[in-house]
Coordinates of C-alpha atoms in Angstrom, one line a residue:
X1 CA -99.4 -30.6 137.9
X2 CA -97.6 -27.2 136.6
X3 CA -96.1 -27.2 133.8
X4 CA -92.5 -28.9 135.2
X5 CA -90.8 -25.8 132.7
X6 CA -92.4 -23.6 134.7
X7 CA -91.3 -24.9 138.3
X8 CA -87.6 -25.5 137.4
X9 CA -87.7 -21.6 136.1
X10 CA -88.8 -21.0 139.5
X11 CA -86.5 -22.7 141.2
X12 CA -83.8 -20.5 138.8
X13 CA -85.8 -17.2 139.2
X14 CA -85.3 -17.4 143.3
X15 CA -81.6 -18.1 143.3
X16 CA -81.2 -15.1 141.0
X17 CA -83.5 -13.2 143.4
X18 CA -81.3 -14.3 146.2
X19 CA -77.7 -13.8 144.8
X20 CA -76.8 -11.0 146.5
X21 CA -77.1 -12.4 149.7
X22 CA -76.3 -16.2 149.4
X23 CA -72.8 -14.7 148.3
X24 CA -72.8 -12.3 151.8
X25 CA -73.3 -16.3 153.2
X26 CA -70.6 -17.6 151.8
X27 CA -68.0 -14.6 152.6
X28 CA -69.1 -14.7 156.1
X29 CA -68.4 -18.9 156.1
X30 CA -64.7 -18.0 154.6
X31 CA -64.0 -15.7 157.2
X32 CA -65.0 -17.6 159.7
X33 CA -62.2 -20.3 158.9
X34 CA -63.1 -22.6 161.5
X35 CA -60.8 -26.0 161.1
X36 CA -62.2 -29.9 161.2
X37 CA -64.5 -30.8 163.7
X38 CA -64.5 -27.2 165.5
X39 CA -67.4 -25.4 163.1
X40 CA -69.1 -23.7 165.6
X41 CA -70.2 -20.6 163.9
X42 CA -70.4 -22.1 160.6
X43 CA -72.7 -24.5 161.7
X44 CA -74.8 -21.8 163.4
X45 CA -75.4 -19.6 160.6
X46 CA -76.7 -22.9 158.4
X47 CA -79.0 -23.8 160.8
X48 CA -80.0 -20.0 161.3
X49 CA -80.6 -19.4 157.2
X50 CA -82.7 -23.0 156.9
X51 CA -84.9 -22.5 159.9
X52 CA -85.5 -18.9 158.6
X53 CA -86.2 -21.0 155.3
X54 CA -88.8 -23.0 157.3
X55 CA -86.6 -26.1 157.1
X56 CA -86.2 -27.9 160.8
X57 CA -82.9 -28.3 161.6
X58 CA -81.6 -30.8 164.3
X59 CA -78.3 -29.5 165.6
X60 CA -75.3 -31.7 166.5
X61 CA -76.8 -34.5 164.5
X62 CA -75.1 -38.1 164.8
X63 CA -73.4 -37.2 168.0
X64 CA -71.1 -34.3 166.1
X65 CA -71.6 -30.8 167.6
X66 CA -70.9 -29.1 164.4
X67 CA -73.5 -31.2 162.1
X68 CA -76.9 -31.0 161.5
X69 CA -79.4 -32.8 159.4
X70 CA -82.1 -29.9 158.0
X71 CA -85.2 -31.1 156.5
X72 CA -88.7 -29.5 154.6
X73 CA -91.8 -31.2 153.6
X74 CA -93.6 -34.6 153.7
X75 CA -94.0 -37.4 151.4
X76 CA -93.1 -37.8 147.4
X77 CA -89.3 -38.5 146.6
X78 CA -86.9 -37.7 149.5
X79 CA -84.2 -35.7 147.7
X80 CA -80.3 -34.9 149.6
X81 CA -78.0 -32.8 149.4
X82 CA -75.1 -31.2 151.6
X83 CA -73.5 -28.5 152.7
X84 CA -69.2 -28.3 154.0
X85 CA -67.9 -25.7 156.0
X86 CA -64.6 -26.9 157.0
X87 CA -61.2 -25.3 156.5
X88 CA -57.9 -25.9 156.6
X89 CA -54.7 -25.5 159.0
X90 CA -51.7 -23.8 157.2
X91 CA -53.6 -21.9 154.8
X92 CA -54.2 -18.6 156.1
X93 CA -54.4 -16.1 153.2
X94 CA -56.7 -12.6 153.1
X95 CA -58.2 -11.3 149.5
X96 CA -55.5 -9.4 148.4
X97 CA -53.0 -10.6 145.7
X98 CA -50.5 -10.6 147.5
X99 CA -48.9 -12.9 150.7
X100 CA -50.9 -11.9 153.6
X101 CA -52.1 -14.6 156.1
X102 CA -55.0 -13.7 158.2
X103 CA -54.0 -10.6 160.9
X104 CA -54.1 -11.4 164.3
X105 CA -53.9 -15.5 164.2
X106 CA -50.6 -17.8 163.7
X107 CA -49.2 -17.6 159.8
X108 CA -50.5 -20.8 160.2
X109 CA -54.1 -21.0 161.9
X110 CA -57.0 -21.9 159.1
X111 CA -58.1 -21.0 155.8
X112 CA -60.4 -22.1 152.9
X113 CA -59.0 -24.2 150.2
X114 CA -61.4 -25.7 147.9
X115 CA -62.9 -23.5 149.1
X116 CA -65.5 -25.1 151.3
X117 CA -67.0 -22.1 152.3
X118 CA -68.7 -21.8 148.5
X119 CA -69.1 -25.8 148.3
X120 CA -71.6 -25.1 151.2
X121 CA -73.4 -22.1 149.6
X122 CA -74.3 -23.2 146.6
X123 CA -76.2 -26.6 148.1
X124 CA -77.6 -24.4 150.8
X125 CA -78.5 -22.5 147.7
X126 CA -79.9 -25.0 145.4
X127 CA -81.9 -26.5 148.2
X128 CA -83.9 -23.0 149.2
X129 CA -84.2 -22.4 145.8
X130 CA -86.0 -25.8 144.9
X131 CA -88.0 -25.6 148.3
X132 CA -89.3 -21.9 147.1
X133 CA -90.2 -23.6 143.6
X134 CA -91.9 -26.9 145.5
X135 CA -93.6 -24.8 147.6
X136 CA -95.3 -21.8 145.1
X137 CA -96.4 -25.0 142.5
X138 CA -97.2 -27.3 145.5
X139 CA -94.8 -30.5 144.6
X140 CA -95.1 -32.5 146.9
X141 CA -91.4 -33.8 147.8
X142 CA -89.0 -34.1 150.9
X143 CA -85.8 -31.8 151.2
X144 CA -83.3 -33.0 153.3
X145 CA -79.9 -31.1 153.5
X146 CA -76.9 -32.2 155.7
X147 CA -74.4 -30.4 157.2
X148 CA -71.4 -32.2 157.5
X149 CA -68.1 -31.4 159.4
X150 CA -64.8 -32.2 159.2
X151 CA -64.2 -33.1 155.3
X152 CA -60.8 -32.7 154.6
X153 CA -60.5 -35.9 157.3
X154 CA -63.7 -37.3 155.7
X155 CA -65.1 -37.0 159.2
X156 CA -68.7 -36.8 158.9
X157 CA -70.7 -38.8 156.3
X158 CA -69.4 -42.0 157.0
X159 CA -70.8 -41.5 160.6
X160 CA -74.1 -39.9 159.6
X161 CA -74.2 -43.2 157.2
X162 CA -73.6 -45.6 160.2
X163 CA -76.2 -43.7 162.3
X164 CA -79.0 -43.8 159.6
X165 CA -79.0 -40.6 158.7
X166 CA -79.2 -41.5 155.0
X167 CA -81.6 -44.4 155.2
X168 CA -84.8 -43.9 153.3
X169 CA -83.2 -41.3 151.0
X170 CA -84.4 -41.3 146.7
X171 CA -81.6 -39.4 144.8
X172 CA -78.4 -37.1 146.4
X173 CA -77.6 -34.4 144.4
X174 CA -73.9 -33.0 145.3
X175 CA -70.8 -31.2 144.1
X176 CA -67.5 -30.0 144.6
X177 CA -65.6 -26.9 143.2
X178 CA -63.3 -28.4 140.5
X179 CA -61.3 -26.6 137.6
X180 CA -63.7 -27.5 134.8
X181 CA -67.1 -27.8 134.5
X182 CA -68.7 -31.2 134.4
X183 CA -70.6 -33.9 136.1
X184 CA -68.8 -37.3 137.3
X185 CA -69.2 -40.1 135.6
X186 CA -68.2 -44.1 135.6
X187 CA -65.0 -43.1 137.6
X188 CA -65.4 -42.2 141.0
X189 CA -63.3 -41.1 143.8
X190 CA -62.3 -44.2 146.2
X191 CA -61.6 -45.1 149.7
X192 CA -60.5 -42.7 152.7
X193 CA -59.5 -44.3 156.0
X194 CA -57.8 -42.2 158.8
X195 CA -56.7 -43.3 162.4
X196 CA -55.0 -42.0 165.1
X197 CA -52.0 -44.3 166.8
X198 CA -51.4 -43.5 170.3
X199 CA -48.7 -44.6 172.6
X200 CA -48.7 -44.5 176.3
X201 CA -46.4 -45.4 178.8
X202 CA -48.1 -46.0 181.8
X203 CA -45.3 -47.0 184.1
X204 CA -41.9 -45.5 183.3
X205 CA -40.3 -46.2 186.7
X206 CA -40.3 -49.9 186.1
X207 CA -38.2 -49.9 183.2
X208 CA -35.2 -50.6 185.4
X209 CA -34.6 -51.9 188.7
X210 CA -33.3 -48.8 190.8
X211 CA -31.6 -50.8 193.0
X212 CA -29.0 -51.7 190.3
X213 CA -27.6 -48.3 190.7
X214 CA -25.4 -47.2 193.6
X215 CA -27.3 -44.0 194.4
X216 CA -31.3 -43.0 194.8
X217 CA -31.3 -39.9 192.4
X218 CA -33.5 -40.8 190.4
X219 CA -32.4 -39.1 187.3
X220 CA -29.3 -40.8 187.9
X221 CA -31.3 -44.1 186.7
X222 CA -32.1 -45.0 182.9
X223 CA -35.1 -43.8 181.6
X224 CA -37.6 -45.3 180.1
X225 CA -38.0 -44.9 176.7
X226 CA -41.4 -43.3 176.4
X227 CA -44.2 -42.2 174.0
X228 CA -42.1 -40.4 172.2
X229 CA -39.6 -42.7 170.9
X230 CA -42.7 -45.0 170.1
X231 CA -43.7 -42.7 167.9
X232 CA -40.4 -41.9 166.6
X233 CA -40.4 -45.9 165.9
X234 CA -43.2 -45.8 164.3
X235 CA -42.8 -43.1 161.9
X236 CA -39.3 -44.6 160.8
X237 CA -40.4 -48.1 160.9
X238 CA -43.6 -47.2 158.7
X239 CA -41.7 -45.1 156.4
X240 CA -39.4 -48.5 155.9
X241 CA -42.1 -50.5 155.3
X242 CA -44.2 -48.4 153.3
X243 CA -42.8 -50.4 149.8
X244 CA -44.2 -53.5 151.0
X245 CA -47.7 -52.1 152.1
X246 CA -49.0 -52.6 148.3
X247 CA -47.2 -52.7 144.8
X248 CA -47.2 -49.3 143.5
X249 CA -48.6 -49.8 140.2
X250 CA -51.9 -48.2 141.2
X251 CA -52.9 -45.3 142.9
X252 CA -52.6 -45.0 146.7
X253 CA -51.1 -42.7 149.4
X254 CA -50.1 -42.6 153.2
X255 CA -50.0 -39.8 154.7
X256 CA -49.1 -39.3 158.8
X257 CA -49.3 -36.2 161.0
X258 CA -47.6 -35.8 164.7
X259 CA -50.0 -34.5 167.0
X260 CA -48.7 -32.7 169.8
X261 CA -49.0 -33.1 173.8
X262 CA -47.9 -29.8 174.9
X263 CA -45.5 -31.6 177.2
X264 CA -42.2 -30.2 176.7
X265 CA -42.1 -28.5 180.4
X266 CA -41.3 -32.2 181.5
X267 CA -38.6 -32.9 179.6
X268 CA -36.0 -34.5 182.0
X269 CA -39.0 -37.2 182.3
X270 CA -40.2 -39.8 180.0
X271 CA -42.6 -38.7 177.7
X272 CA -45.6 -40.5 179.0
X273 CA -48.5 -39.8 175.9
X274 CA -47.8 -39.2 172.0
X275 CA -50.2 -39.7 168.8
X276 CA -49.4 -40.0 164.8
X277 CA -52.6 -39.6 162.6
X278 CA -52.2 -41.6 159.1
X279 CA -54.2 -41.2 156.7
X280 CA -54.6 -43.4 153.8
X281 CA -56.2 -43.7 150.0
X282 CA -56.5 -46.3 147.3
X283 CA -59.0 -47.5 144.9
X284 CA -60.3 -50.7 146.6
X285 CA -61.6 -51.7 150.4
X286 CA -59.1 -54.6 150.0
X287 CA -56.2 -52.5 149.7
X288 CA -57.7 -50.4 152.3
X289 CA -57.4 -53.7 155.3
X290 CA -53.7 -54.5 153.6
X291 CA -52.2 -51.2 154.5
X292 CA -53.8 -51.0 157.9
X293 CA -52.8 -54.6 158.8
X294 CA -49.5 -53.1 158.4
X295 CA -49.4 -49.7 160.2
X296 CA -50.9 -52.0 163.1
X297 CA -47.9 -54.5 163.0
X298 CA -45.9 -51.2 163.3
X299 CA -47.7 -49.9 166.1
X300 CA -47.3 -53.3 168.1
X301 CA -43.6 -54.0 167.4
X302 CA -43.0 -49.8 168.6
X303 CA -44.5 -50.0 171.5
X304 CA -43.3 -53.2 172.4
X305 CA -39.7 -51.8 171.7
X306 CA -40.2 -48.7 174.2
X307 CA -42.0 -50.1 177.3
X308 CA -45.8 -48.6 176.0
X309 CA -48.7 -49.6 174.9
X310 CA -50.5 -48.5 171.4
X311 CA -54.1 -47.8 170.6
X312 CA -56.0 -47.0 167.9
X313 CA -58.4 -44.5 167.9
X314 CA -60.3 -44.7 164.5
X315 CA -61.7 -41.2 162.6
X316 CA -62.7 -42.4 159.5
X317 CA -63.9 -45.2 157.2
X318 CA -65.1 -44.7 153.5
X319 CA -66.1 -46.7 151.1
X320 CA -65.5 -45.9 147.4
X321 CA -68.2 -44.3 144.8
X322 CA -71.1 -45.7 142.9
X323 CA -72.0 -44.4 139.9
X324 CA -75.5 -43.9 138.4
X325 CA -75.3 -43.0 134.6
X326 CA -79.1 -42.3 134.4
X327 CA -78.2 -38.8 137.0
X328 CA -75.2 -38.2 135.3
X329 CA -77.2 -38.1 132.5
X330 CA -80.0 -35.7 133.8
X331 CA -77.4 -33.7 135.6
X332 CA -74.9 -33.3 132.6
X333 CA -78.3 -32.0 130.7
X334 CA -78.9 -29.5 132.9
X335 CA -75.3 -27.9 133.2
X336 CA -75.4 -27.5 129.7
X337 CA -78.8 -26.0 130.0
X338 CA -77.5 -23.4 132.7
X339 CA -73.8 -23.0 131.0
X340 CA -70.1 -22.4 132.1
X341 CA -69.3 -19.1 134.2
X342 CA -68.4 -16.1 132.8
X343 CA -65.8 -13.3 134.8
X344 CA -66.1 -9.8 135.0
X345 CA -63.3 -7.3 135.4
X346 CA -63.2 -7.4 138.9
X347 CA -61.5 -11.1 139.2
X348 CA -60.3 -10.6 135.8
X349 CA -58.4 -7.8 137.2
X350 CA -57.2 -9.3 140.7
X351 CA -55.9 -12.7 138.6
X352 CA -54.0 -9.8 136.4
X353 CA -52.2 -8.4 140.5
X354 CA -51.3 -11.3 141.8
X355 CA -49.6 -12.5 138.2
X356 CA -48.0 -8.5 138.4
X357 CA -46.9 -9.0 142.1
X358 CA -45.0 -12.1 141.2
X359 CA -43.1 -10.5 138.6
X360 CA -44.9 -11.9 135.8
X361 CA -46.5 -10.5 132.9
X362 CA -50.1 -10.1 133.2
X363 CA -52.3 -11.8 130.8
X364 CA -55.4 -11.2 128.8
X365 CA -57.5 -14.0 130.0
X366 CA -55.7 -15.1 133.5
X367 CA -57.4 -18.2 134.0
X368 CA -57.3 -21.5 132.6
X369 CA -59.8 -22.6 129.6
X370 CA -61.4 -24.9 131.4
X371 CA -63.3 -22.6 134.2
X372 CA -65.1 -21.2 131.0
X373 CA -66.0 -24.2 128.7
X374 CA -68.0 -27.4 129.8
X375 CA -66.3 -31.0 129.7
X376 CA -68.1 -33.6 128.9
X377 CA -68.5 -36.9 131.3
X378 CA -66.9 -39.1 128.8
X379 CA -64.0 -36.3 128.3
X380 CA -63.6 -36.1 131.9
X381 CA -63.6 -39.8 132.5
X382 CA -61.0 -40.2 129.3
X383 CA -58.6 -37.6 131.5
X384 CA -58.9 -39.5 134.5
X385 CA -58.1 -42.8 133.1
X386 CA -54.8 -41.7 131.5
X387 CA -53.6 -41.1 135.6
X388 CA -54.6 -44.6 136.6
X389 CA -53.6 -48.2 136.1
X390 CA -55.7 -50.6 133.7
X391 CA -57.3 -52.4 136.6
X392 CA -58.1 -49.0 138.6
X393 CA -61.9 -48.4 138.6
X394 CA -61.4 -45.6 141.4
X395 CA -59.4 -42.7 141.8
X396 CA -58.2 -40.6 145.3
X397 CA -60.4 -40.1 148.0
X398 CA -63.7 -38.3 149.4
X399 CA -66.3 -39.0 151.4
X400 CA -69.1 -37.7 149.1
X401 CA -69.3 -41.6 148.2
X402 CA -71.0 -42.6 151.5
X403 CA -74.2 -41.4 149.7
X404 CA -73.8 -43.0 146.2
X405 CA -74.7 -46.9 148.8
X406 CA -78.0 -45.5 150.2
X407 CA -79.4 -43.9 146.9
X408 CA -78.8 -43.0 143.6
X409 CA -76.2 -40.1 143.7
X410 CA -74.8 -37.6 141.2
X411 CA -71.5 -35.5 141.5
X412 CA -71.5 -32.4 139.7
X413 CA -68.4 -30.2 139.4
X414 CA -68.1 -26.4 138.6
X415 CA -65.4 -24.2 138.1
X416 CA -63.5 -22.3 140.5
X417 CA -61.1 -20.3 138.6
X418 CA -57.2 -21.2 138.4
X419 CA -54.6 -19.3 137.3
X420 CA -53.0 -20.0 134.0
X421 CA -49.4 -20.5 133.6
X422 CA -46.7 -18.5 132.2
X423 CA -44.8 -21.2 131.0
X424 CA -44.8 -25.1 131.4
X425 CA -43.9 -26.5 135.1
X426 CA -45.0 -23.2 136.5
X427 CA -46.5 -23.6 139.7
X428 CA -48.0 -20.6 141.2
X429 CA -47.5 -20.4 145.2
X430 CA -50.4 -21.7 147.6
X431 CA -51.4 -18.0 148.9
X432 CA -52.8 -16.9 145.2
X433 CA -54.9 -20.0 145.0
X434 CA -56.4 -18.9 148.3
X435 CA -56.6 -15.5 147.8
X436 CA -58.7 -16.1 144.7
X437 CA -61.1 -18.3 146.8
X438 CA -62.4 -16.0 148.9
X439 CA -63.1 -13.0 146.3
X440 CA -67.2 -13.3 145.6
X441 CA -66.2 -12.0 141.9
X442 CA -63.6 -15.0 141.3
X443 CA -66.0 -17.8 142.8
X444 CA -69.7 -17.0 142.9
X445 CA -69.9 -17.3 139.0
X446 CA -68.9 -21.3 139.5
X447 CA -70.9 -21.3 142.7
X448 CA -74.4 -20.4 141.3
X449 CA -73.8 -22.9 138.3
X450 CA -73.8 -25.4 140.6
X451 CA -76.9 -23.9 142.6
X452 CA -78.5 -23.8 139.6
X453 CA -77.8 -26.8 138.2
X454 CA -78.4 -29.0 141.2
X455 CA -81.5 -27.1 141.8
X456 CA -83.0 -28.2 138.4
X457 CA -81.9 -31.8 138.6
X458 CA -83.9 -32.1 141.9
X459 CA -86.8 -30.5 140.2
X460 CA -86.7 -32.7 137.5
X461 CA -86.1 -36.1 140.0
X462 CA -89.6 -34.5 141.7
X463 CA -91.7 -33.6 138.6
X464 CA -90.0 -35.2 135.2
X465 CA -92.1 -38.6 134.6
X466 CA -89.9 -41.8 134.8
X467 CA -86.7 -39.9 135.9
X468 CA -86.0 -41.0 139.4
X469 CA -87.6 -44.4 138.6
X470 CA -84.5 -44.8 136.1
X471 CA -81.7 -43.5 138.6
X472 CA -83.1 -45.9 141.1
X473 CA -83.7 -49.1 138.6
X474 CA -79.8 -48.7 138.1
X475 CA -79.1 -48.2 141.9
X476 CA -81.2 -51.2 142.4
X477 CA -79.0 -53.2 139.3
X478 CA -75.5 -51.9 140.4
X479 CA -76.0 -53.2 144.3
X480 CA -78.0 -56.2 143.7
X481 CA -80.9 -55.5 145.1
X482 CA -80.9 -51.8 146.4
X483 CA -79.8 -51.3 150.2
X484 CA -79.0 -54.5 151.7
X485 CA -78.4 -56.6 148.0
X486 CA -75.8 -59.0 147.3
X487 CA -73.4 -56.2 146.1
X488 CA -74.5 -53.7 148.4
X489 CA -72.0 -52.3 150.8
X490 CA -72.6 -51.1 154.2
X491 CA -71.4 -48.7 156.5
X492 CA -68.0 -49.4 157.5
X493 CA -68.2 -47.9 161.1
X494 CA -70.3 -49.4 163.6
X495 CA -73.5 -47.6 164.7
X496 CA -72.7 -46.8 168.1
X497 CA -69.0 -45.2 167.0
X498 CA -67.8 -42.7 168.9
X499 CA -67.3 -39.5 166.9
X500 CA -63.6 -38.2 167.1
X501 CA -64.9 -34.8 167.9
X502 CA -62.5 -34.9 171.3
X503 CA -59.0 -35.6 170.0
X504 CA -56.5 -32.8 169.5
X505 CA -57.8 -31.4 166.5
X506 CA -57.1 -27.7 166.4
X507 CA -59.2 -25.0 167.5
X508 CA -59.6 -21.0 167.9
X509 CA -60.3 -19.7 171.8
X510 CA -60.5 -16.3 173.0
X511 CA -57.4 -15.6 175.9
X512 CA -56.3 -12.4 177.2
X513 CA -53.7 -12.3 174.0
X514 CA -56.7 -12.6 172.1
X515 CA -57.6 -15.6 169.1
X516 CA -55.5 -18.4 170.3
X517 CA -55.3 -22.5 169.7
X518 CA -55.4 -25.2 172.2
X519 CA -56.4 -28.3 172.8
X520 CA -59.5 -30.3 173.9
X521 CA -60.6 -32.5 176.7
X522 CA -61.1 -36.0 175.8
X523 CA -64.4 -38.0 176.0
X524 CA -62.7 -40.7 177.3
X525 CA -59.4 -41.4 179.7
X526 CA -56.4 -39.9 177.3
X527 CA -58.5 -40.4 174.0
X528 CA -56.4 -43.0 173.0
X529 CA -59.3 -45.1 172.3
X530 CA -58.4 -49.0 171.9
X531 CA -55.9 -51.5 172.4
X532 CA -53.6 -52.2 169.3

């Protein structure tokens, strides 16, 4: 075999080749701004790249329209990675430094946070540029790269994990934009489960008996309650029991969003249909089933108060992150081998405007030490510990950990640059965190560290003697057995789930007024999905 030196400078030699337009890629994904679960384009322009890449791309994989699962070669170690391409409603922002959502769309459609749109690149990139090393030295290895929707609801991996997606995969090789440069270690994030409550009334007209009443008008008669007060019992009701869910001496949130029915041209009737998304986090599966036996009491009890009936319509179930010291290892290695990113003027001097435009003075170095230095593992594992209780092994949420139960997995995270602040408790505004996202100057330093750094840990899983055989020895050790051991954990969503591409998610159309929102047409009756 070559020399493995030689292929991983390959691998390096055609990202560098490439730069230029892998960061045209990523500015055309953050303008695109599509939301959860509506993609479209996004998801077009992957599968356009790979198959031009001579990957083979199946589009809508696991029943989502905006996935795919992407795939080169035969035989030797399968290797995984993925790409995101979601963004976000309420964040708007163009790349200037100033406040300026998006021209011609709501102050509030869609915009990159993370971003997601450089999260995506730089695995798209680190793939193509491992493929182009594989192929010239003829390793002999499988490539698979996922696209997966919908992250900031976690949509996506937990489905493409209960569909099999991920079954027969060696190592996953991932990241996430981060501000500091280092590689995840024994702490990992934890679980992520999401679900939308929906309350219908279904027969408003018996709530009363009209003949009670000495006239027919039927506005004259009490009305029924309705959806909406449901859902107005259940937010309150939650929010009162929300102290007795789970003892806050760990880490865990709830979080709930009102999805609307565009019904208000009926509003001397009862509201017939309403939904609340919650959204929850903690560090264990356990606590996980305690706060949803809860919100489910809730839901009961609401509807039972209002003359409806509540369903459940689930989006998401994660579980919580393995670790694998022997990749964190090899991975931590090779970001030190490739080093932190460096900023020229240009961002330099856009971090300088948005610091002058908010009155403040502009500094030397505008961003925060961290986007330039590297952390290591253990320093990054110290600073998490510090934010969680003693018996806390996990920490937040994201779905990245659906891979770490089907193979060894690594989470690598580079910098996308922060502001520093003027003063202790300063809190620059959301639009200059935004803003700063989609400038190639400010985040395609960060973004090709990780290309390059994931690219040369799977070069070194494919050709480095004995190093996947250790990743997977531990895999095998920390689930009792490898997929199906006695500590292994499965998917926690059935095989044939339904994915929640059809609820009221959010999404651009063209109308005579121009870019627009609306909503889409269920699957299934109302979407409510199943009896509570």
């Amino acid at each position: 075999m070559t020399d493995p030196n030689i292929i991983r400078q390959s691998a390096l030699d055609w990202i560098a080749q490439n730069e230029a337009r892998l960061s045209a890629f990523c500015a055309r994904i953050w303008e695109h701004a599509e939301p959860a679960w509506r993609e479209y384009r996004s998801a077009q322009a992957y599968a356009e790249i790979l198959r031009e890449e001579g990957f083979t791309v199946e589009e809508g994989s696991g029943g989502m329209p905006t996935a795919f699962a992407a795939r080169w070669g035969n035989g030797g170690p399968v290797l995984a990675g993925f790409s995101e391409y979601d963004a976000v409603p309420g964040n708007s922002q163009q790349v200037v430094p100033y406040p300026a959502p998006r021209e011609g769309l709501h102050p509030y459609a869609a915009g990159h946070t993370d971003p997601h749109s450089v999260l995506g690149t730089a695995a798209l990139a680190a793939m193509l540029g491992t493929k182009a090393a594989f192929e010239q030295h003829g390793v002999r290895a499988t490539l698979k790269l996922f696209g997966e929707p919908a992250e900031k609801v976690c949509g996506s991996k937990p489905i493409h994990a209960a569909k099999g997606y991920f079954d027969g995969l060696d190592a996953a090789v991932v990241w996430h934009p981060w501000p500091s440069n280092t590689v995840t270690g024994d702490i990992h994030f934890g679980a992520y489960w999401s679900a939308v409550i929906t309350f219908e009334a279904e027969s408003p007209e018996t709530w009363v008996d009209p003949s009670l009443m000495p006239t027919q008008a039927a506005h004259a008669v009490a009305r029924s309650p309705g959806a909406l007060d449901a859902m107005c019992l259940m937010y309150t009701t939650t929010k009162y029991t929300k102290e007795a869910m789970f003892p806050h001496s760990g880490s865990w949130t709830l979080n709930e969003y009102v999805l609307g029915d565009a019904g208000a041209t009926s509003d001397n009737l009862a509201p017939r249909f309403s939904q609340i998304q919650y959204s929850w986090r903690s560090s264990s599966l356990a606590i996980q089933e305690q706060i949803w036996r809860v919100l489910a009491n809730n839901a009961k009890s609401a509807a039972m108060a209002t003359g409806c009936r509540a369903f459940v319509r689930w989006v998401t179930k994660t579980r919580v992150g393995l670790p694998n010291t022997a990749l964190t290892d090899l991975t931590w290695a090779n970001l030190q081998a490739v080093g932190a990113p460096r900023y020229n003027e240009e961002a330099l001097g856009f971090a300088r405007d948005i610091q002058r435009n908010l009155g403040l003075e502009p500094m030397e170095n505008p961003f925060i030490p961290g986007v330039t230095t590297l952390t290591t593992p253990a320093d990054n594992d110290a600073g998490l510990r510090r934010t969680l209780a003693g018996w806390q092994t996990h920490l937040s949420a994201d779905d990245y950990v659906e891979y770490s139960w089907h193979c060894p997995t690594v989470r690598l995270l580079a910098a996308r640059p922060r502001l520093r602040a003027p003063s202790p408790g300063y809190a620059y505004p959301n639009w200059a965190y935004l803003a700063l996202g989609g400038l190639p100057a400010a985040v395609d330093p960060g973004m090709f560290v990780a290309a390059r750094t994931m690219a040369l840990t799977m070069v070194d899983l494919a050709t480095k003697p004995g190093a996947l055989e250790t990743a997977q020895a531990e895999f095998r050790e920390r689930t009792g057995g490898g997929v199906g051991g006695t500590d292994w954990v499965g998917p926690l969503l059935p095989a044939a789930f339904d994915p929640p591409v059809d609820l009221r998610w959010p999404e651009y159309i063209s109308t005579p007024r121009g870019a627009e929102w609306t909503f889409p047409t269920p699957h299934h009756g109302t979407g409510a999905g199943e009896p509570i």
